[in-house]
CSV table of N, CA and C in Angstrom, one decimal:
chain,number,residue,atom,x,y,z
A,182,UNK,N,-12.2,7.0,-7.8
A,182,UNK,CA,-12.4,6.4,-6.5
A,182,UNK,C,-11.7,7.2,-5.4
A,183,UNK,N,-12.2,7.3,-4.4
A,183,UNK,CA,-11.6,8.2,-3.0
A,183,UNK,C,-10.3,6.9,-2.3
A,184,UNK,N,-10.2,5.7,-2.8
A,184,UNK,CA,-9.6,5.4,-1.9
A,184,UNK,C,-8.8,4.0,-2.8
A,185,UNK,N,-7.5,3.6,-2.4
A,185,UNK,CA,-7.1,2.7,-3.1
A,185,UNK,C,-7.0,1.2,-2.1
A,186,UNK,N,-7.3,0.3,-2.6
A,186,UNK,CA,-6.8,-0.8,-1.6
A,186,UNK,C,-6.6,-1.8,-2.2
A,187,UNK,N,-5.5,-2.2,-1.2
A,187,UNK,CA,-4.6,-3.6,-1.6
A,187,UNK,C,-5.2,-4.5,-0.7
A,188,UNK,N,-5.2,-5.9,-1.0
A,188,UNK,CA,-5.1,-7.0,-0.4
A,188,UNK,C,-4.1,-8.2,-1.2
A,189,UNK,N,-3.3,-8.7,-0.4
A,189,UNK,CA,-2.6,-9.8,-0.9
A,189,UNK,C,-2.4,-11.1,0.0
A,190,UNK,N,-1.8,-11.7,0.2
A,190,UNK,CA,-1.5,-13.1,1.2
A,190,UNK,C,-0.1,-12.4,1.6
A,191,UNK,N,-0.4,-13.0,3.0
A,191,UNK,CA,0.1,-13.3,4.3
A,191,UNK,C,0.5,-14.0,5.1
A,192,UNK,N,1.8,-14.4,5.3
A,192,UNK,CA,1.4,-15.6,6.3
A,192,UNK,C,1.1,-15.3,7.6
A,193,UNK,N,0.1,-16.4,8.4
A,193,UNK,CA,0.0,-15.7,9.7
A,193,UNK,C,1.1,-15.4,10.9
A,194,UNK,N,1.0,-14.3,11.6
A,194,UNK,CA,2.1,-13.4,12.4
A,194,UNK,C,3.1,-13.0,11.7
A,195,UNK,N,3.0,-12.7,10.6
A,195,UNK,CA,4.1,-11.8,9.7
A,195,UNK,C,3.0,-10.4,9.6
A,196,UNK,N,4.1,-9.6,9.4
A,196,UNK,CA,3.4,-8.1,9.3
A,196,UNK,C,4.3,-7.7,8.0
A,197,UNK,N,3.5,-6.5,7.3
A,197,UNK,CA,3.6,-5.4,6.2
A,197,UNK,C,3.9,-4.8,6.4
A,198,UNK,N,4.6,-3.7,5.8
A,198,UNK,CA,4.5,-2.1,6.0
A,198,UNK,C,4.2,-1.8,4.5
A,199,UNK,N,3.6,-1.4,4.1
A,199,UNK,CA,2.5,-0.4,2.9
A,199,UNK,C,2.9,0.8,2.9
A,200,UNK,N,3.7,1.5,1.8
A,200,UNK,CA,4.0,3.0,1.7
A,200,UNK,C,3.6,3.9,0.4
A,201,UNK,N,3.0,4.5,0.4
A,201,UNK,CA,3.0,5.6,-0.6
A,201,UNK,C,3.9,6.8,-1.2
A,202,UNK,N,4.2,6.5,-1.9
A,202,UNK,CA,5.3,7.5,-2.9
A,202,UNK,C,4.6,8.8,-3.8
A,203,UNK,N,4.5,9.8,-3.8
A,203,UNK,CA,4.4,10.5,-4.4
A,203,UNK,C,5.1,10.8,-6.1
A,204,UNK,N,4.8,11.4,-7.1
A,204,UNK,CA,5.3,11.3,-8.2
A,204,UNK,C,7.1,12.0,-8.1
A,205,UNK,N,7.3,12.4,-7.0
A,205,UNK,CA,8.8,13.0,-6.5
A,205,UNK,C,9.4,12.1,-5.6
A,206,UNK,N,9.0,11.0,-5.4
A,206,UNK,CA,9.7,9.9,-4.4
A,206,UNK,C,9.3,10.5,-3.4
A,207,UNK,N,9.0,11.1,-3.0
A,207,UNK,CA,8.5,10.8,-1.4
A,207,UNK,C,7.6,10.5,-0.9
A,208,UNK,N,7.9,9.7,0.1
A,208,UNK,CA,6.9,9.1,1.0
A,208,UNK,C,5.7,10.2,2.0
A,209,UNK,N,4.4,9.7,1.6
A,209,UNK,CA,3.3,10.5,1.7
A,209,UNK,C,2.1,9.7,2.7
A,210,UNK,N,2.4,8.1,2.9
A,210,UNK,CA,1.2,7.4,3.5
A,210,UNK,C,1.5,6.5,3.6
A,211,UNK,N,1.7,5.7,4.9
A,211,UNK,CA,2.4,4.7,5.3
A,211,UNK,C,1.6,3.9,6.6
A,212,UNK,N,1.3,2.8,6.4
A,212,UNK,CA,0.3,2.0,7.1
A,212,UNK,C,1.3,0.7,7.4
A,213,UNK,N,0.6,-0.2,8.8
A,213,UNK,CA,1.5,-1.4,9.1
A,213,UNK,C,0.3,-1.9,8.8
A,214,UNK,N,0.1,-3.4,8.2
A,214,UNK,CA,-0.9,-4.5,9.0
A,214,UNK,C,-0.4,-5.7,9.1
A,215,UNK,N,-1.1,-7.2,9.6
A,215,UNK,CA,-0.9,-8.2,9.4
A,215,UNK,C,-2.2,-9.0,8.8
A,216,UNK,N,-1.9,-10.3,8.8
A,216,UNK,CA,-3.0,-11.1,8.3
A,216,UNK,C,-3.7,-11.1,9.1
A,217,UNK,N,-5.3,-10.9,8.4
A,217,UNK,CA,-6.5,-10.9,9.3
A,217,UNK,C,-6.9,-12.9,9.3
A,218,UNK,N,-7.6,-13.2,7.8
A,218,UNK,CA,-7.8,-14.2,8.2
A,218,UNK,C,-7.3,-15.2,6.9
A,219,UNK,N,-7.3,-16.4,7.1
A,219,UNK,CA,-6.8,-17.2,5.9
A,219,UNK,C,-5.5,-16.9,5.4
A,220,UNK,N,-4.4,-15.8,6.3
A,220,UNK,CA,-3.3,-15.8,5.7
A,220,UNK,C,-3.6,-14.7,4.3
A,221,UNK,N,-4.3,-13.6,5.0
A,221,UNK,CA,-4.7,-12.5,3.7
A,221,UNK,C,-4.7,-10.9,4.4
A,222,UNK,N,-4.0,-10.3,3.9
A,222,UNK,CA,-4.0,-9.2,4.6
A,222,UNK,C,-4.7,-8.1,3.3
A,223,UNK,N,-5.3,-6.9,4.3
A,223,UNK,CA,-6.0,-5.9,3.4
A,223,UNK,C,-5.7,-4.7,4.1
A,224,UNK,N,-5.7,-3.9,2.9
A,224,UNK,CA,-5.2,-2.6,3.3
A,224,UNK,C,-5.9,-1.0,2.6
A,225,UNK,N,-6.5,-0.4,3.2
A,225,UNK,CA,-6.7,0.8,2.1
A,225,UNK,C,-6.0,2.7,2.6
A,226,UNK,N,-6.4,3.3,1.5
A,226,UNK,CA,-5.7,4.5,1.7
A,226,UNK,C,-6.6,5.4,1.4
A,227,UNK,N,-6.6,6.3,1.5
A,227,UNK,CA,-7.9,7.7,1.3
A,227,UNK,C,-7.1,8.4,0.2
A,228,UNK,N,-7.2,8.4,-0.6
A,228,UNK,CA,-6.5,8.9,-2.0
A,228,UNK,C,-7.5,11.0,-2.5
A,229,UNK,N,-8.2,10.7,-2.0
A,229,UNK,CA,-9.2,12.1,-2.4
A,229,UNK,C,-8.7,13.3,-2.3
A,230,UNK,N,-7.6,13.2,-0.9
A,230,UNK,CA,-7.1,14.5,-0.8
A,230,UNK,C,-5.3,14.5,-1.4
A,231,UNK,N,-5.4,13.6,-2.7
A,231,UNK,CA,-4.3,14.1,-3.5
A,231,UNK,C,-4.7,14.6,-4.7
A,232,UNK,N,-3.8,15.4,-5.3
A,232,UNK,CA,-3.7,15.7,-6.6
A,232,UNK,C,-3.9,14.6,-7.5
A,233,UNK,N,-3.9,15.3,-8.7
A,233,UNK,CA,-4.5,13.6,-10.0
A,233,UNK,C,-2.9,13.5,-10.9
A,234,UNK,N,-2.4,12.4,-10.7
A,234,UNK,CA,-1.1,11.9,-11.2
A,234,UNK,C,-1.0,10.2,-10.8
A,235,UNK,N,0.2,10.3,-11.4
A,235,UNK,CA,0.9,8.9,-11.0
A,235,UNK,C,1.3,8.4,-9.6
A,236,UNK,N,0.9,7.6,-9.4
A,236,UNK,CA,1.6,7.4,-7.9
A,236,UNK,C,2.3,5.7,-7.5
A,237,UNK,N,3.2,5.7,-6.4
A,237,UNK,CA,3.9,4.6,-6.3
A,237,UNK,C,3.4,3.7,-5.2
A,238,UNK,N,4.0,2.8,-4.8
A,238,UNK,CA,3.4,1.6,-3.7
A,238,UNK,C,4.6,0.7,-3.6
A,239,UNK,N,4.8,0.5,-2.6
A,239,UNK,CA,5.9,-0.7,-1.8
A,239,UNK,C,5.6,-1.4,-0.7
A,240,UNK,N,5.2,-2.8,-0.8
A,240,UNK,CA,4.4,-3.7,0.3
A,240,UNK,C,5.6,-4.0,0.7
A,241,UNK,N,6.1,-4.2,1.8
A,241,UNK,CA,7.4,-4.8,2.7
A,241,UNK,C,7.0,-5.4,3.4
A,242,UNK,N,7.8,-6.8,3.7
A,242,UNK,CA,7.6,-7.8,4.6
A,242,UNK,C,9.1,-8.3,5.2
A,243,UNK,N,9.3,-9.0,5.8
A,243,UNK,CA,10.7,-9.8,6.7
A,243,UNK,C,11.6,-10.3,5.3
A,244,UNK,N,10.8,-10.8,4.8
A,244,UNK,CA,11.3,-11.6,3.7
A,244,UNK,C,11.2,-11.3,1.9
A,245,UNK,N,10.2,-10.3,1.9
A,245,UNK,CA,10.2,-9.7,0.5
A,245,UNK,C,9.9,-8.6,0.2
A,246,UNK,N,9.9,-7.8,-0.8
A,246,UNK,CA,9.1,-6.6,-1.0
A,246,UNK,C,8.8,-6.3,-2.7
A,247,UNK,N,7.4,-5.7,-2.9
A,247,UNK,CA,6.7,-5.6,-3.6
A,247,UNK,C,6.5,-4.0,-4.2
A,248,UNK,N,6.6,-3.4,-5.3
A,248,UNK,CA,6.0,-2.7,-5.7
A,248,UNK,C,5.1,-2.3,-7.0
A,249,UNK,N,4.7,-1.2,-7.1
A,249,UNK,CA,4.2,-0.9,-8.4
A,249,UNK,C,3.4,0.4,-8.4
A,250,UNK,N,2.7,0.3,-9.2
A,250,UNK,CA,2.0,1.9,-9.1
A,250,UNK,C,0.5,2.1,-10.0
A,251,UNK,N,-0.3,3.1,-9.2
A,251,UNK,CA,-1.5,3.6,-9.5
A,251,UNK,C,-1.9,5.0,-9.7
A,252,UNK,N,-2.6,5.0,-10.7
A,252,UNK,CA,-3.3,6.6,-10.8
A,252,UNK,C,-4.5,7.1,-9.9
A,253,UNK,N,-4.4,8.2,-10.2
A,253,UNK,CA,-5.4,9.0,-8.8
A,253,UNK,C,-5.8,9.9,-10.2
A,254,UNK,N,-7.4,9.8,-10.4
A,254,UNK,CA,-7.9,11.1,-11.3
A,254,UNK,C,-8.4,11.8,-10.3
């Protein structure tokens, strides 16, 4: 797939920051959003123009933060 996307819940007027890690820790792709509707935010990334490896993800909010990780073939 050319592109990866998250969606998770939101509450309304809280905001994200969404970042991408490369397989060396560094930060490569980094988006803000907030909740569009129902307290759900969505987010995608163009993944096509990386290399095929492991890669990381960190959702940040006021109050929590989330990560994990996905492959790029």
């Amino acid at each position: 797939s050319d592109q990866v996307q998250f969606e998770f819940s939101l509450p309304a007027g809280q905001k994200a920051t969404i970042r991408i890690f490369n397989p060396q820790g560094q930060m490569i792709k980094q988006t803000a959003v907030s909740a569009q509707q129902h307290d759900l935010a969505k987010a995608s990334f163009v993944v096509s123009d990386l290399p095929s490896g492991c890669y990381f993800y960190q959702i940040q909010t006021d109050q929590d933060c989330l990560s994990g990780k996905f492959l790029v073939k």
